[in-house]
Tab-separated table of C-alpha atoms in Angstrom:
chain	number	residue	atom	x	y	z
A	258	UNK	CA	0.030	0.107	-0.018
A	259	UNK	CA	1.875	2.952	-1.311
A	260	UNK	CA	-1.209	5.519	-1.382
A	261	UNK	CA	0.066	9.017	-0.673
A	262	UNK	CA	-1.804	11.833	0.778
A	263	UNK	CA	-0.657	15.370	-0.234
A	264	UNK	CA	2.140	13.953	-1.886
A	265	UNK	CA	3.589	11.935	1.269
A	266	UNK	CA	3.288	8.264	1.964
A	267	UNK	CA	1.597	7.317	5.363
A	268	UNK	CA	4.853	6.447	6.979
A	269	UNK	CA	6.187	9.679	5.998
A	270	UNK	CA	3.379	11.641	7.509
A	271	UNK	CA	3.802	9.463	10.707
A	272	UNK	CA	7.328	10.104	10.891
A	273	UNK	CA	6.897	13.785	10.489
A	274	UNK	CA	4.237	13.853	13.092
A	275	UNK	CA	6.537	12.092	15.678
A	276	UNK	CA	9.560	13.938	14.729
A	277	UNK	CA	7.780	17.450	15.092
A	278	UNK	CA	6.481	16.018	18.488
A	279	UNK	CA	9.858	15.346	19.597
A	280	UNK	CA	11.465	18.460	18.186
A	281	UNK	CA	9.052	21.065	19.355
A	282	UNK	CA	8.513	19.589	22.784
A	283	UNK	CA	12.490	19.230	22.871
A	284	UNK	CA	12.928	22.873	21.858
A	285	UNK	CA	10.382	24.131	24.515
A	286	UNK	CA	11.931	22.190	27.211
A	287	UNK	CA	15.264	23.552	26.525
A	288	UNK	CA	14.141	27.096	26.495
A	289	UNK	CA	12.080	26.663	29.678
A	290	UNK	CA	15.084	25.015	31.484
A	291	UNK	CA	17.361	27.827	30.338
A	292	UNK	CA	14.918	30.517	31.609
A	293	UNK	CA	14.424	28.729	35.147
A	294	UNK	CA	18.225	27.840	35.336
A	295	UNK	CA	19.399	31.519	34.542
A	296	UNK	CA	17.630	32.391	37.774
A	297	UNK	CA	18.314	29.564	39.826
A	298	UNK	CA	22.062	30.097	38.832
A	299	UNK	CA	21.877	33.647	40.073
A	300	UNK	CA	20.269	32.655	43.376
A	301	UNK	CA	22.584	29.904	43.960
A	302	UNK	CA	25.711	32.354	43.352
A	303	UNK	CA	24.558	34.394	46.299
A	304	UNK	CA	23.377	31.468	48.403
A	305	UNK	CA	24.645	28.068	47.395
A	306	UNK	CA	22.583	26.279	50.195
A	307	UNK	CA	19.649	26.553	48.083
A	308	UNK	CA	20.627	24.482	45.437
A	309	UNK	CA	18.942	21.303	46.390
A	310	UNK	CA	15.680	23.188	46.839
A	311	UNK	CA	15.943	24.935	43.434
A	312	UNK	CA	17.038	21.977	41.267
A	313	UNK	CA	13.536	20.528	40.718
A	314	UNK	CA	12.193	23.962	39.595
A	315	UNK	CA	14.978	24.241	36.989
A	316	UNK	CA	14.368	20.614	35.762
A	317	UNK	CA	10.654	20.708	35.676
A	318	UNK	CA	10.260	22.113	32.186
A	319	UNK	CA	12.342	19.020	30.923
A	320	UNK	CA	9.460	16.766	31.317
A	321	UNK	CA	7.818	18.290	28.200
A	322	UNK	CA	10.667	17.049	26.154
A	323	UNK	CA	10.140	13.645	27.577
A	324	UNK	CA	6.601	13.672	26.565
A	325	UNK	CA	7.380	14.402	23.057
A	326	UNK	CA	9.779	11.733	22.935
A	327	UNK	CA	7.371	9.229	24.437
A	328	UNK	CA	4.981	10.123	21.452
A	329	UNK	CA	7.400	9.870	19.047
A	330	UNK	CA	8.362	6.353	20.200
A	331	UNK	CA	4.844	5.359	20.295
A	332	UNK	CA	4.279	6.270	16.760
A	333	UNK	CA	7.384	4.188	15.739
A	334	UNK	CA	6.176	1.288	17.683
A	335	UNK	CA	2.264	1.362	16.972
A	336	UNK	CA	2.668	1.693	13.069
A	337	UNK	CA	5.225	-0.769	12.694
A	338	UNK	CA	8.081	1.597	11.755
A	339	UNK	CA	10.487	-0.305	14.247
A	340	UNK	CA	9.616	-3.624	12.735
A	341	UNK	CA	10.237	-2.376	9.131
A	342	UNK	CA	6.677	-2.995	8.317
A	343	UNK	CA	5.795	0.469	7.004
A	344	UNK	CA	2.760	-0.085	4.910
A	345	UNK	CA	0.475	2.732	6.369
A	346	UNK	CA	-1.868	4.442	3.885
A	347	UNK	CA	-1.438	8.163	3.202
A	348	UNK	CA	-4.592	9.305	4.904
A	349	UNK	CA	-3.864	7.182	7.907
A	350	UNK	CA	-0.315	8.557	8.176
A	351	UNK	CA	-1.868	12.214	8.107
A	352	UNK	CA	-4.250	11.210	10.784
A	353	UNK	CA	-1.179	10.038	12.957
A	354	UNK	CA	0.551	13.284	12.182
A	355	UNK	CA	-2.441	15.141	13.450
A	356	UNK	CA	-2.460	13.094	16.555
A	357	UNK	CA	1.097	14.148	17.233
A	358	UNK	CA	0.158	17.941	17.226
A	359	UNK	CA	-1.385	18.349	20.546
A	360	UNK	CA	1.692	17.185	22.474
A	361	UNK	CA	3.891	19.007	20.014
A	362	UNK	CA	2.446	22.471	20.342
A	363	UNK	CA	1.400	22.167	23.963
A	364	UNK	CA	4.564	20.854	25.166
A	365	UNK	CA	6.507	23.325	23.162
A	366	UNK	CA	4.612	26.297	24.636
A	367	UNK	CA	3.830	24.970	28.284
A	368	UNK	CA	7.640	24.183	28.765
A	369	UNK	CA	8.345	27.852	28.014
A	370	UNK	CA	5.958	29.075	30.344
A	371	UNK	CA	6.676	26.629	33.052
A	372	UNK	CA	10.141	27.990	32.837
A	373	UNK	CA	9.021	31.509	33.335
A	374	UNK	CA	6.727	30.241	36.247
A	375	UNK	CA	9.684	28.303	37.628
A	376	UNK	CA	11.877	31.368	37.307
A	377	UNK	CA	9.269	33.480	39.485
A	378	UNK	CA	8.823	30.586	41.910
A	379	UNK	CA	12.437	30.556	42.445
A	380	UNK	CA	12.248	33.995	43.877
A	381	UNK	CA	10.003	32.671	46.642
A	382	UNK	CA	12.778	30.067	47.566
A	383	UNK	CA	15.320	32.947	47.402
A	384	UNK	CA	13.448	34.840	50.053
A	385	UNK	CA	12.123	31.838	52.230
A	386	UNK	CA	13.751	28.663	52.120
A	387	UNK	CA	10.949	26.982	54.007
A	388	UNK	CA	8.501	27.824	51.314
A	389	UNK	CA	10.185	25.478	48.707
A	390	UNK	CA	7.210	23.187	48.652
A	391	UNK	CA	4.618	25.844	47.788
A	392	UNK	CA	7.317	27.302	45.135
A	393	UNK	CA	7.097	23.778	43.546
A	394	UNK	CA	3.345	23.651	43.294
A	395	UNK	CA	3.236	26.912	40.870
A	396	UNK	CA	5.226	25.443	38.013
A	397	UNK	CA	3.508	22.131	38.487
A	398	UNK	CA	0.084	23.609	37.702
A	399	UNK	CA	1.642	24.409	34.133
A	400	UNK	CA	2.653	20.690	33.774
A	401	UNK	CA	-1.108	19.682	34.105
A	402	UNK	CA	-1.754	20.847	30.494
A	403	UNK	CA	1.236	19.074	29.168
A	404	UNK	CA	0.466	15.909	30.652
A	405	UNK	CA	-3.238	16.387	29.221
A	406	UNK	CA	-1.924	16.852	25.840
A	407	UNK	CA	0.222	13.614	26.095
A	408	UNK	CA	-2.740	11.625	27.218
A	409	UNK	CA	-4.920	13.016	24.103
A	410	UNK	CA	-2.039	12.247	21.706
A	411	UNK	CA	-1.529	8.632	23.224
A	412	UNK	CA	-5.568	7.983	23.236
A	413	UNK	CA	-5.413	9.093	19.538
A	414	UNK	CA	-2.473	7.058	18.639
A	415	UNK	CA	-4.140	4.042	20.178
A	416	UNK	CA	-7.301	4.465	18.283
A	417	UNK	CA	-5.365	4.957	15.200
A	418	UNK	CA	-3.426	1.923	15.707
A	419	UNK	CA	-6.747	0.058	15.882
A	420	UNK	CA	-8.023	1.563	12.801
A	421	UNK	CA	-4.709	0.989	10.918
A	422	UNK	CA	-3.159	-2.356	12.311
A	423	UNK	CA	0.155	-3.231	11.353
A	424	UNK	CA	0.598	-6.085	8.820
B	74	UNK	CA	8.020	39.339	18.106
B	75	UNK	CA	7.175	40.642	21.434
B	76	UNK	CA	7.036	37.169	22.880
B	77	UNK	CA	10.437	36.473	21.528
B	78	UNK	CA	11.814	39.567	22.855
B	79	UNK	CA	10.263	38.612	26.323
B	80	UNK	CA	11.990	35.140	26.245
B	81	UNK	CA	15.229	36.794	25.131
B	82	UNK	CA	15.168	39.129	28.134
B	83	UNK	CA	14.090	36.246	30.534
B	84	UNK	CA	17.116	34.609	29.518
B	85	UNK	CA	19.522	37.528	29.166
B	86	UNK	CA	18.639	39.035	32.700
B	87	UNK	CA	17.848	35.538	34.333
B	88	UNK	CA	21.014	35.378	36.218
B	89	UNK	CA	20.932	38.956	37.393
B	90	UNK	CA	17.321	38.525	38.601
B	91	UNK	CA	18.316	35.462	40.487
B	92	UNK	CA	20.994	37.442	42.387
B	93	UNK	CA	18.539	40.266	42.786
B	94	UNK	CA	16.010	37.962	44.438
B	95	UNK	CA	18.612	37.049	47.149
B	96	UNK	CA	20.191	40.507	47.450
B	97	UNK	CA	16.974	42.557	47.868
B	98	UNK	CA	16.419	40.488	51.142
B	99	UNK	CA	19.621	42.174	52.516
B	100	UNK	CA	18.459	45.867	51.602
B	101	UNK	CA	18.439	47.861	54.822
B	102	UNK	CA	14.934	47.803	56.384
B	103	UNK	CA	13.144	50.744	57.655
B	104	UNK	CA	13.730	49.345	61.198
B	105	UNK	CA	17.596	49.562	60.532
B	106	UNK	CA	17.169	53.106	59.556
B	107	UNK	CA	15.119	53.898	62.707
B	108	UNK	CA	17.966	52.362	64.763
B	109	UNK	CA	20.446	54.644	62.792
B	110	UNK	CA	18.465	57.601	63.878
B	111	UNK	CA	18.187	56.533	67.378
B	112	UNK	CA	22.018	55.834	67.576
B	113	UNK	CA	23.893	58.580	69.654
B	114	UNK	CA	27.038	58.766	67.450
B	115	UNK	CA	28.820	57.372	64.352
B	116	UNK	CA	30.274	54.636	66.500
B	117	UNK	CA	26.843	53.157	67.443
B	118	UNK	CA	25.772	53.662	63.955
B	119	UNK	CA	28.452	51.675	62.617
B	120	UNK	CA	27.729	48.832	65.262
B	121	UNK	CA	23.963	48.916	63.733
B	122	UNK	CA	25.353	48.547	60.475
B	123	UNK	CA	28.196	46.228	61.213
B	124	UNK	CA	25.963	43.043	60.170
B	125	UNK	CA	24.757	44.512	56.943
B	126	UNK	CA	26.246	44.605	53.570
B	127	UNK	CA	27.567	48.250	54.071
B	128	UNK	CA	29.341	47.216	57.411
B	129	UNK	CA	32.509	46.184	55.845
B	130	UNK	CA	32.979	49.486	53.965
B	131	UNK	CA	32.429	51.695	56.984
B	132	UNK	CA	34.759	49.855	59.463
B	133	UNK	CA	37.504	52.252	59.506
B	134	UNK	CA	35.531	55.523	58.643
B	135	UNK	CA	35.598	58.188	61.267
B	136	UNK	CA	35.202	61.539	59.534
B	137	UNK	CA	32.542	62.682	57.004
B	138	UNK	CA	34.919	62.472	54.300
B	139	UNK	CA	35.697	58.865	55.163
B	140	UNK	CA	31.931	57.825	55.413
B	141	UNK	CA	31.627	59.649	51.891
B	142	UNK	CA	34.418	57.471	50.351
B	143	UNK	CA	33.036	54.213	52.095
B	144	UNK	CA	29.639	54.599	50.693
B	145	UNK	CA	31.302	55.545	47.403
B	146	UNK	CA	33.157	52.409	47.565
B	147	UNK	CA	29.948	50.402	48.205
B	148	UNK	CA	28.677	51.831	44.951
B	149	UNK	CA	31.780	51.032	43.217
B	150	UNK	CA	31.516	47.420	44.072
B	151	UNK	CA	27.806	47.349	43.212
B	152	UNK	CA	28.638	48.541	39.630
B	153	UNK	CA	31.803	46.430	39.299
B	154	UNK	CA	30.478	43.160	40.823
B	155	UNK	CA	26.952	43.457	40.005
B	156	UNK	CA	26.353	45.525	36.887
B	157	UNK	CA	29.513	44.249	35.015
B	158	UNK	CA	29.339	40.730	36.082
B	159	UNK	CA	25.826	40.428	35.230
B	160	UNK	CA	26.828	40.922	31.794
B	161	UNK	CA	24.288	43.663	31.228
B	162	UNK	CA	24.079	45.563	27.920
B	163	UNK	CA	26.442	48.259	27.689
B	164	UNK	CA	23.770	51.069	27.254
B	165	UNK	CA	22.107	49.886	30.558
B	166	UNK	CA	25.424	50.142	32.381
B	167	UNK	CA	25.946	53.632	30.759
B	168	UNK	CA	22.379	54.621	32.109
B	169	UNK	CA	23.557	54.066	35.671
B	170	UNK	CA	26.978	55.705	35.153
B	171	UNK	CA	25.833	58.779	33.254
B	172	UNK	CA	24.690	60.680	36.560
B	173	UNK	CA	28.066	60.123	38.060
B	174	UNK	CA	29.947	61.298	34.831
B	175	UNK	CA	27.742	64.451	34.671
B	176	UNK	CA	28.017	65.172	38.452
B	177	UNK	CA	31.789	65.157	37.825
B	178	UNK	CA	31.393	67.234	34.813
B	179	UNK	CA	29.283	69.687	36.932
B	180	UNK	CA	31.893	69.847	39.718
B	181	UNK	CA	34.828	70.423	37.301
B	182	UNK	CA	33.065	72.883	35.195
B	183	UNK	CA	32.129	74.928	38.281
B	184	UNK	CA	35.574	74.571	39.686
B	185	UNK	CA	37.130	75.740	36.193
B	186	UNK	CA	34.781	78.914	36.016
B	187	UNK	CA	35.447	79.792	39.548
B	188	UNK	CA	39.196	78.856	39.276
B	189	UNK	CA	39.016	76.695	42.243
B	190	UNK	CA	40.789	73.296	42.416
B	191	UNK	CA	38.765	70.076	41.775
B	192	UNK	CA	40.662	67.852	44.522
B	193	UNK	CA	38.196	65.806	46.479
B	194	UNK	CA	35.194	66.693	44.315
B	195	UNK	CA	35.245	64.179	41.630
B	196	UNK	CA	33.957	60.635	42.226
B	197	UNK	CA	35.092	57.435	40.605
B	198	UNK	CA	31.696	56.066	39.872
B	199	UNK	CA	31.388	57.199	36.420
B	200	UNK	CA	32.565	55.622	33.224
B	201	UNK	CA	35.084	58.486	32.855
B	202	UNK	CA	38.022	58.459	35.384
B	203	UNK	CA	38.379	61.563	37.508
B	204	UNK	CA	41.871	62.354	35.982
B	205	UNK	CA	40.212	63.084	32.617
B	206	UNK	CA	38.608	66.329	33.818
B	207	UNK	CA	42.034	67.682	34.477
B	208	UNK	CA	43.489	70.425	32.018
B	209	UNK	CA	41.393	70.923	29.173
B	210	UNK	CA	39.589	67.504	29.386
B	211	UNK	CA	41.529	66.195	26.490
B	212	UNK	CA	40.742	62.730	27.749
B	213	UNK	CA	37.015	63.215	27.888
B	214	UNK	CA	34.470	62.122	25.338
B	215	UNK	CA	33.848	65.102	22.699
B	216	UNK	CA	30.582	66.064	23.942
B	217	UNK	CA	31.782	66.261	27.635
B	218	UNK	CA	34.995	68.092	26.684
B	219	UNK	CA	32.887	70.562	24.656
B	220	UNK	CA	30.882	71.423	27.945
B	221	UNK	CA	33.898	71.560	30.076
B	222	UNK	CA	35.280	74.239	27.949
B	223	UNK	CA	32.310	75.972	26.976
B	224	UNK	CA	33.167	79.046	28.916
B	225	UNK	CA	36.751	79.378	28.281
B	226	UNK	CA	37.573	82.812	27.109
B	227	UNK	CA	34.132	84.141	27.922
B	228	UNK	CA	33.999	87.891	28.746
B	229	UNK	CA	31.449	87.421	31.367
B	230	UNK	CA	31.484	84.398	33.882
B	231	UNK	CA	28.132	82.499	33.522
B	232	UNK	CA	25.750	81.974	36.492
B	233	UNK	CA	25.818	78.898	38.511
B	234	UNK	CA	22.182	78.448	37.308
B	235	UNK	CA	23.232	78.447	33.685
B	236	UNK	CA	25.923	76.005	34.496
B	237	UNK	CA	23.362	73.665	36.075
B	238	UNK	CA	21.064	73.849	33.275
B	239	UNK	CA	23.528	73.307	30.715
B	240	UNK	CA	24.784	70.175	32.456
B	241	UNK	CA	21.260	68.974	33.348
B	242	UNK	CA	20.305	69.044	29.555
B	243	UNK	CA	23.418	67.046	28.633
B	244	UNK	CA	22.860	64.720	31.350
B	245	UNK	CA	19.228	64.087	30.395
B	246	UNK	CA	20.170	63.796	26.716
B	247	UNK	CA	22.700	60.986	27.792
B	248	UNK	CA	20.307	59.209	29.807
B	249	UNK	CA	17.440	59.458	26.786
B	250	UNK	CA	20.334	58.116	24.439
B	251	UNK	CA	21.372	55.254	26.714
B	252	UNK	CA	17.624	54.285	27.522
B	253	UNK	CA	16.728	54.369	23.943
B	254	UNK	CA	19.851	52.368	22.732
B	255	UNK	CA	19.248	49.695	25.564
B	256	UNK	CA	15.836	48.964	24.251
B	257	UNK	CA	14.465	48.608	27.585
B	258	UNK	CA	11.057	49.844	27.902
B	259	UNK	CA	11.315	50.414	31.774
B	260	UNK	CA	14.463	52.738	31.354
B	261	UNK	CA	12.863	54.701	28.378
B	262	UNK	CA	9.972	55.220	30.637
B	263	UNK	CA	12.221	55.972	33.463
B	264	UNK	CA	14.174	58.402	31.520
B	265	UNK	CA	11.005	60.175	30.295
B	266	UNK	CA	9.568	60.116	34.065
B	267	UNK	CA	12.661	61.993	35.335
B	268	UNK	CA	12.598	64.578	32.634
B	269	UNK	CA	8.965	65.338	33.501
B	270	UNK	CA	9.809	65.614	36.998
B	271	UNK	CA	12.738	67.937	36.309
B	272	UNK	CA	10.483	70.089	33.946
B	273	UNK	CA	7.792	70.053	36.662
B	274	UNK	CA	10.226	71.161	39.306
B	275	UNK	CA	11.373	74.019	36.855
B	276	UNK	CA	7.908	75.163	36.421
B	277	UNK	CA	7.191	75.226	40.159
B	278	UNK	CA	10.507	77.043	40.746
B	279	UNK	CA	9.790	79.381	37.847
B	280	UNK	CA	6.967	80.686	39.713
B	281	UNK	CA	8.480	81.008	43.289
B	282	UNK	CA	11.620	82.778	41.842
B	283	UNK	CA	9.531	84.752	39.161
B	284	UNK	CA	11.859	83.652	36.527
B	285	UNK	CA	11.591	85.367	32.915
B	286	UNK	CA	9.464	83.241	30.520
B	287	UNK	CA	12.198	83.086	28.005
B	288	UNK	CA	14.612	81.697	30.555
B	289	UNK	CA	11.948	79.052	31.613
B	290	UNK	CA	11.246	78.085	28.065
B	291	UNK	CA	15.018	77.821	27.324
B	292	UNK	CA	15.569	75.550	30.175
B	293	UNK	CA	12.811	73.077	29.662
B	294	UNK	CA	14.298	69.657	28.965
B	295	UNK	CA	13.405	67.940	25.707
B	296	UNK	CA	11.999	64.605	25.493
B	297	UNK	CA	9.380	64.924	28.193
B	298	UNK	CA	5.725	65.279	28.179
B	299	UNK	CA	4.629	68.110	25.678
B	300	UNK	CA	1.731	69.156	28.137
B	301	UNK	CA	4.285	70.307	30.505
B	302	UNK	CA	6.619	72.145	27.845
B	303	UNK	CA	3.359	74.215	26.823
B	304	UNK	CA	2.947	75.314	30.431
B	305	UNK	CA	6.339	77.023	30.357
B	306	UNK	CA	5.509	80.733	28.943
B	307	UNK	CA	2.667	81.170	31.517
B	308	UNK	CA	3.929	79.386	34.682
B	309	UNK	CA	5.948	82.286	36.138
B	310	UNK	CA	3.002	84.445	35.900
B	311	UNK	CA	0.519	81.885	37.370
B	312	UNK	CA	-0.594	82.034	41.093
B	313	UNK	CA	0.454	78.817	43.110
B	314	UNK	CA	-3.052	77.390	42.860
B	315	UNK	CA	-3.277	77.960	39.054
B	316	UNK	CA	-0.025	76.435	38.264
B	317	UNK	CA	-0.699	73.472	40.629
B	318	UNK	CA	-4.195	72.988	38.800
B	319	UNK	CA	-2.591	73.219	35.460
B	320	UNK	CA	0.067	70.640	36.338
B	321	UNK	CA	-2.585	68.257	37.668
B	322	UNK	CA	-4.570	68.664	34.663
B	323	UNK	CA	-1.553	68.196	32.285
B	324	UNK	CA	-1.676	64.445	33.546
B	325	UNK	CA	2.052	63.999	32.911
B	326	UNK	CA	2.620	63.193	36.679
B	327	UNK	CA	-0.769	61.425	37.631
B	328	UNK	CA	0.184	60.308	40.801
B	329	UNK	CA	0.567	63.904	42.369
B	330	UNK	CA	-1.871	66.090	43.706
B	331	UNK	CA	-2.257	69.884	43.642
B	332	UNK	CA	-0.831	70.217	47.091
B	333	UNK	CA	2.347	68.500	45.786
B	334	UNK	CA	3.120	71.481	43.323
B	335	UNK	CA	2.784	74.306	45.931
B	336	UNK	CA	6.550	74.642	46.640
B	337	UNK	CA	9.716	73.247	45.433
B	338	UNK	CA	10.615	71.628	48.767
B	339	UNK	CA	7.321	69.723	48.810
B	340	UNK	CA	7.428	68.785	45.167
B	341	UNK	CA	10.845	67.414	45.701
B	342	UNK	CA	9.491	64.989	48.372
B	343	UNK	CA	6.489	63.905	46.072
B	344	UNK	CA	8.824	63.346	43.178
B	345	UNK	CA	11.036	60.984	45.311
B	346	UNK	CA	7.740	59.260	46.232
B	347	UNK	CA	6.869	58.921	42.446
B	348	UNK	CA	10.230	57.511	41.587
B	349	UNK	CA	10.069	55.287	44.637
B	350	UNK	CA	6.669	53.908	43.719
B	351	UNK	CA	7.880	53.123	40.158
B	352	UNK	CA	10.833	51.248	41.576
B	353	UNK	CA	8.685	49.023	43.651
B	354	UNK	CA	6.405	48.269	40.791
B	355	UNK	CA	9.385	47.279	38.741
B	356	UNK	CA	10.924	45.190	41.518
B	357	UNK	CA	7.733	43.123	41.629
B	358	UNK	CA	8.163	42.341	37.792
B	359	UNK	CA	8.497	38.446	37.316
B	360	UNK	CA	11.310	38.479	35.129
B	361	UNK	CA	13.322	40.687	32.528
B	362	UNK	CA	15.412	43.879	33.085
B	363	UNK	CA	13.013	45.632	35.488
B	364	UNK	CA	13.905	43.938	38.897
B	365	UNK	CA	17.560	44.107	38.188
B	366	UNK	CA	17.445	47.883	37.346
B	367	UNK	CA	15.026	48.795	40.188
B	368	UNK	CA	17.342	46.940	42.543
B	369	UNK	CA	20.484	49.185	41.331
B	370	UNK	CA	18.253	52.127	41.545
B	371	UNK	CA	17.084	51.159	45.116
B	372	UNK	CA	20.747	50.583	46.211
B	373	UNK	CA	21.582	54.099	45.109
B	374	UNK	CA	18.725	55.518	46.897
B	375	UNK	CA	19.809	53.499	50.094
B	376	UNK	CA	23.233	55.075	49.799
B	377	UNK	CA	21.688	58.587	49.631
B	378	UNK	CA	19.588	57.678	52.831
B	379	UNK	CA	22.612	56.413	54.668
B	380	UNK	CA	24.610	59.585	53.723
B	381	UNK	CA	21.856	61.837	55.095
B	382	UNK	CA	21.947	59.569	58.267
B	383	UNK	CA	25.531	59.301	58.720
B	384	UNK	CA	27.079	62.368	57.332
B	385	UNK	CA	24.137	64.405	58.381
B	386	UNK	CA	24.793	63.813	61.885
B	387	UNK	CA	28.593	64.169	61.466
B	388	UNK	CA	28.053	67.603	59.982
B	389	UNK	CA	26.247	68.686	63.008
B	390	UNK	CA	22.556	68.272	61.843
B	391	UNK	CA	20.597	67.560	65.155
B	392	UNK	CA	18.830	64.208	65.323
B	393	UNK	CA	15.283	65.605	64.683
B	394	UNK	CA	16.314	67.365	61.311
B	395	UNK	CA	18.006	64.153	60.184
B	396	UNK	CA	14.883	62.252	61.270
B	397	UNK	CA	12.637	64.564	59.474
B	398	UNK	CA	14.627	64.228	56.338
B	399	UNK	CA	14.893	60.394	56.352
B	400	UNK	CA	11.227	59.977	57.312
B	401	UNK	CA	10.188	62.135	54.358
B	402	UNK	CA	12.167	59.898	52.006
B	403	UNK	CA	11.370	56.634	53.660
B	404	UNK	CA	7.685	57.232	53.806
C-alpha cells in the first residue's frame, strides 16, 4: 500500500508527526530550562545552600521534552516503523501526524511558560527556603496541560493503531 | 516578536534577577534606619550597620569624608561586581554611570569657572576616570569636553544656574540616549519620567523665583511630556493654585496632587515618592530587566539615605532634622 496523501506516503506523515512532537517539545524544554536555570544560577551564586531546593524547579520544564519523545516512540511502535513493516496508507499517516500535534504544540508552549513560572517561583525560595514546597506547586500547575496533551495524543494514537493495524 | 523579546530578556537578565532575589532581602530595612536615627553617634551607627552589606565599608570610617568614601566604595562594588558581572548590555550600564559622569562634569566645570581646585570633588563612580577632567579635558568624550571648555575665554562668567541647566540638559540627553539604545522599555519610561519631574520642578521654581518666561522656555528639557512644555511660557505668571491645577490637569505626573506642586521642597519629596513607587512596581516584575534595574536604583537610593543619616549627623545636623529628612524619603 503506497497510497499517498498530499504527496507523502503514510509512513512519511507518521514520521513527520512523531519527529515534530519530539523536536518542538524538546525545543520548548530547552528554552524553559534555560529560563529557570538562569534565575536559579543567580540565586545559587549568592546562596549556594539553596541549590537542592531549586534543582526541581529548574528541571521541571524538561518533562515536556520527555512527553514528546514518548509520543514519537509510540508512533514508531504502533505503526510498525520499528519492525520495518511500513505500509500505512497516506490518509492514515496524516491522521497520525494530526494526533501528534497536541503534544507537540502544547509541550512546546507549556515548557517555556513553565520555565517562566519556575523563574518566578525560584524567587520565593530565594526569600524563604521553607516555602520551597509551595514554590514547586506553581510551575507544577502548568505541567497539568502538558500531561493532558500527552494523554490526548496517546489516546488518538491508540485509536489510530486499531483503525490501521500493522501488517 | 514581543514574545520572542520577552523570552530573550528572561534569559539575558535571568542570572541577574536570581541574584537580585537574594540581594534585595539584604537591603536595609526601615527598622535599621530607625535604629540609625536613634544611635547617639557614628560609632553606634557603625555598630548597627556592622552586620549589613555596608558594614565592611564603614569599618575604618571616622570622619564625614571617610564615610563618603566608604559609601562611594560600596556603590563602586555594586557597579563592578553587579552591573559588569551580570553581563548587562552596555547602554544599561551607561544609564547608571551617566549621572556620576555628569556630576563630575558639573563639579569640574564650576571649579573651572570659579578658578578653584577639583581635588576631592570628583567621584570614581562614572565611566570616565576623575583624572580625565584635569587640564582641558582632552581625555573626555567629545561632548563632555565641549561642555567643560564652553565658557573658556568668555568675557562674562556664567551664572551657576546657567551651568546647572547646561549640564542637566546634557545629562538628560545622555540618559535618554542610553535608555533608547538599551531597548529596555522600563529605562525609556524612567528617563521620560525623570525629565517630566525635572520640568515640573522647573515650572514650580519658575513661579516662586519669578523667572523670566524666556529663561523657563529655554531651560525646559526636551524628551518629556509636551503638556508640561506648553505650560512654560505662562508658569512664572500664574498663582500657586493656578499652576498646581494646570500641572495636575496636564496628567503628565498622574500620581501627584495639587498640594504637591505648591512649593519646590514639597515637590521634591513628592517626586521622590513617584520614583520610589515606580521602583517598587519594577521590583515586583516577574522577570526581564525591571527587577535588576530597580534593585540598582534602590541601592543608589539607599546610599543617599545612609549619607543623610551618617554624614548629616557628623556635619552637625541635630537628630530631629535628620529624622525628618529621612522619614520624608522613607515614607
